[in-house]
Amino acid sequence: PLDGVGEQKLRLQLIDYLMDRYSESRRTILFIDEAQNLSFDQLEELRLLTNLEGRTEKAVQIVLFGQDRFRESMTHERME
């Protein structure tokens, strides 16, 4: 929780923010460094964000940077 706000409410606020930016024709790109430190659950949360889309394109693009072991995480059977 952040400032007494639960995780679900924060998630919804983020989605609202991203969709508002998209409706204003503003592109949102999220850059994440050290991606090899993300858990499978965190990667799934990011994947769900990529489902946000408008009529013609995605509302958010995510670029992950990581060390070679990140490639191993991405090819794990859990990531199918």
Short mmCIF file of C-alpha atoms in Angstrom, two decimals, residues 17-18 21 26-32 58-65:
data_model
loop_
_atom_site.label_atom_id
_atom_site.label_comp_id
_atom_site.label_asym_id
_atom_site.label_seq_id
_atom_site.Cartn_x
_atom_site.Cartn_y
_atom_site.Cartn_z
CA TYR A 17 -3.76 7.51 -16.19
CA LEU A 18 -2.42 5.49 -19.12
CA ARG A 21 -2.79 9.85 -21.93
CA ARG A 26 0.20 10.92 -25.97
CA ARG A 27 2.46 7.89 -26.18
CA THR A 28 3.60 6.22 -22.97
CA ILE A 29 6.79 4.18 -23.00
CA LEU A 30 7.95 2.45 -19.83
CA PHE A 31 11.66 1.62 -19.66
CA ILE A 32 12.71 -0.93 -17.05
CA LYS A 58 -1.41 -0.15 -27.69
CA ALA A 59 -1.78 2.46 -24.95
CA VAL A 60 1.61 1.66 -23.45
CA GLN A 61 4.86 0.19 -24.72
CA ILE A 62 7.27 -1.51 -22.35
CA VAL A 63 10.99 -1.86 -23.00
CA LEU A 64 12.93 -4.21 -20.73
CA PHE A 65 16.69 -4.09 -20.26
#
